[in-house]
C-alpha positions as a Python dict, from the first residue, in 0.01 Angstrom:
ca = {
    (1, 'M'): (0, 0, 0),
    (2, 'S'): (212, -312, -21),
    (3, 'D'): (110, -573, -274),
    (4, 'T'): (237, -855, -57),
    (5, 'L'): (4, -1030, 180),
    (6, 'D'): (45, -958, 551),
    (7, 'D'): (-120, -1291, 629),
    (8, 'T'): (68, -1553, 425),
    (9, 'T'): (-94, -1833, 620),
    (10, 'H'): (-290, -2101, 441),
    (11, 'D'): (-612, -1904, 503),
    (12, 'G'): (-461, -1577, 378),
    (13, 'L'): (-335, -1737, 57),
    (14, 'G'): (-670, -1911, 17),
    (15, 'R'): (-846, -1574, 27),
    (16, 'L'): (-612, -1439, -241),
    (17, 'R'): (-670, -1747, -455),
    (18, 'D'): (-1048, -1700, -425),
    (19, 'E'): (-1013, -1329, -509),
    (20, 'L'): (-811, -1410, -821),
    (21, 'R'): (-1050, -1687, -930),
    (22, 'S'): (-1339, -1437, -906),
    (23, 'R'): (-1145, -1169, -1094),
    (24, 'D'): (-1050, -1407, -1376),
    (25, 'A'): (-1412, -1526, -1405),
    (26, 'A'): (-1532, -1163, -1420),
    (27, 'W'): (-1279, -1093, -1696),
    (28, 'S'): (-1398, -1391, -1899),
    (29, 'A'): (-1759, -1278, -1854),
    (30, 'A'): (-1669, -924, -1968),
    (31, 'A'): (-1474, -1047, -2271),
    (32, 'S'): (-1739, -1297, -2379),
    (33, 'S'): (-2030, -1056, -2337),
    (34, 'G'): (-1888, -781, -2556),
    (35, 'A'): (-1821, -542, -2266),
    (36, 'P'): (-1669, -204, -2356),
    (37, 'L'): (-1309, -226, -2476),
    (38, 'E'): (-1159, -36, -2182),
    (39, 'E'): (-1337, -265, -1935),
    (40, 'V'): (-1175, -570, -2096),
    (41, 'L'): (-832, -401, -2114),
    (42, 'E'): (-847, -307, -1743),
    (43, 'Y'): (-760, -664, -1642),
    (44, 'W'): (-415, -652, -1808),
    (45, 'S'): (-121, -465, -1656),
    (46, 'D'): (19, -171, -1854),
    (47, 'D'): (325, -382, -1943),
    (48, 'A'): (132, -701, -2028),
    (49, 'V'): (252, -939, -2297),
    (50, 'V'): (1, -1153, -2486),
    (51, 'V'): (118, -1444, -2703),
    (52, 'P'): (-166, -1565, -2929),
    (53, 'P'): (-108, -1894, -3113),
    (54, 'G'): (75, -1849, -3441),
    (55, 'M'): (110, -1473, -3399),
    (56, 'D'): (369, -1222, -3281),
    (57, 'E'): (368, -1105, -2921),
    (58, 'V'): (136, -818, -2835),
    (59, 'R'): (309, -585, -2583),
    (60, 'G'): (154, -306, -2378),
    (61, 'K'): (-188, -146, -2355),
    (62, 'D'): (-181, 39, -2688),
    (63, 'A'): (-95, -279, -2879),
    (64, 'L'): (-352, -474, -2676),
    (65, 'R'): (-617, -213, -2756),
    (66, 'A'): (-551, -261, -3130),
    (67, 'Y'): (-541, -642, -3095),
    (68, 'V'): (-873, -663, -2906),
    (69, 'T'): (-1037, -416, -3146),
    (70, 'A'): (-928, -626, -3446),
    (71, 'S'): (-1037, -951, -3278),
    (72, 'T'): (-1383, -827, -3190),
    (73, 'A'): (-1430, -705, -3549),
    (74, 'I'): (-1408, -1066, -3675),
    (75, 'P'): (-1760, -1185, -3764),
    (76, 'G'): (-1905, -1404, -3490),
    (77, 'F'): (-1605, -1354, -3262),
    (78, 'R'): (-1648, -1463, -2903),
    (79, 'I'): (-1389, -1570, -2646),
    (80, 'S'): (-1434, -1728, -2305),
    (81, 'W'): (-1222, -1924, -2063),
    (82, 'E'): (-1237, -2132, -1749),
    (83, 'T'): (-1000, -2078, -1460),
    (84, 'G'): (-818, -2397, -1365),
    (85, 'D'): (-533, -2441, -1120),
    (86, 'I'): (-404, -2131, -942),
    (87, 'E'): (-57, -2115, -787),
    (88, 'L'): (54, -1824, -569),
    (89, 'S'): (397, -1695, -478),
    (90, 'D'): (485, -1734, -111),
    (91, 'D'): (423, -1365, -43),
    (92, 'G'): (96, -1353, -240),
    (93, 'S'): (217, -1088, -486),
    (94, 'M'): (224, -1309, -799),
    (95, 'A'): (11, -1591, -932),
    (96, 'W'): (-9, -1836, -1220),
    (97, 'I'): (-329, -1976, -1366),
    (98, 'R'): (-364, -2276, -1594),
    (99, 'G'): (-701, -2314, -1761),
    (100, 'T'): (-889, -2371, -2084),
    (101, 'N'): (-1034, -2135, -2341),
    (102, 'R'): (-1277, -2131, -2631),
    (103, 'V'): (-1271, -1897, -2930),
    (104, 'E'): (-1562, -1885, -3172),
    (105, 'M'): (-1599, -1700, -3502),
    (106, 'T'): (-1760, -1730, -3841),
    (107, 'G'): (-1539, -1877, -4112),
    (108, 'E'): (-1500, -1723, -4456),
    (109, 'D'): (-1754, -1972, -4591),
    (110, 'G'): (-2006, -1870, -4325),
    (111, 'T'): (-1971, -2180, -4110),
    (112, 'P'): (-1897, -2158, -3738),
    (113, 'V'): (-1535, -2209, -3634),
    (114, 'V'): (-1461, -2318, -3277),
    (115, 'M'): (-1110, -2345, -3133),
    (116, 'E'): (-1052, -2484, -2786),
    (117, 'G'): (-720, -2460, -2612),
    (118, 'R'): (-514, -2435, -2299),
    (119, 'V'): (-413, -2109, -2136),
    (120, 'L'): (-140, -2000, -1897),
    (121, 'T'): (-151, -1656, -1740),
    (122, 'T'): (75, -1475, -1495),
    (123, 'W'): (-77, -1224, -1253),
    (124, 'R'): (67, -950, -1029),
    (125, 'R'): (-106, -759, -749),
    (126, 'E'): (-90, -386, -825),
    (127, 'G'): (-236, -153, -565),
    (128, 'G'): (-429, -447, -419),
    (129, 'T'): (-577, -545, -759),
    (130, 'W'): (-482, -850, -962),
    (131, 'R'): (-365, -769, -1317),
    (132, 'C'): (-262, -1016, -1585),
    (133, 'T'): (100, -963, -1694),
    (134, 'N'): (147, -1255, -1935),
    (135, 'D'): (-123, -1432, -2133),
    (136, 'I'): (-43, -1725, -2360),
    (137, 'W'): (-260, -1997, -2509),
    (138, 'N'): (-243, -2277, -2762),
    (139, 'A'): (-475, -2516, -2941),
    (140, 'G'): (-561, -2853, -2800),
    (141, 'G'): (-674, -2986, -2473),
}
């Protein structure tokens, strides 16, 4: 099955944009609710690259598995995000999302720590399913 859209009209691209917005929202809900690890990982492509603020790149599913496992082991850890603007390639095979995120955890002194930031993700349609290929965020808003 081709991952390009047969109907690249305004309506066809609008449907893809809505599909991606729903998928990104479902991913945020899964990540913030403590869904099983493999369910959260399913949204990234096998070759995904994640660039957390102040850290080295995390490349590929095995590294992402270790990164998510370590993150969720942090006391009070919770992450969520809001989908913002979505741009699509002309053929509907790639997309870019700009949005905001929120990371919460418990600090070493027991007080809550909240970090809000901006996020930019790149998505690719694989077998008719959107998968995140690049995921980068920073502090601030």
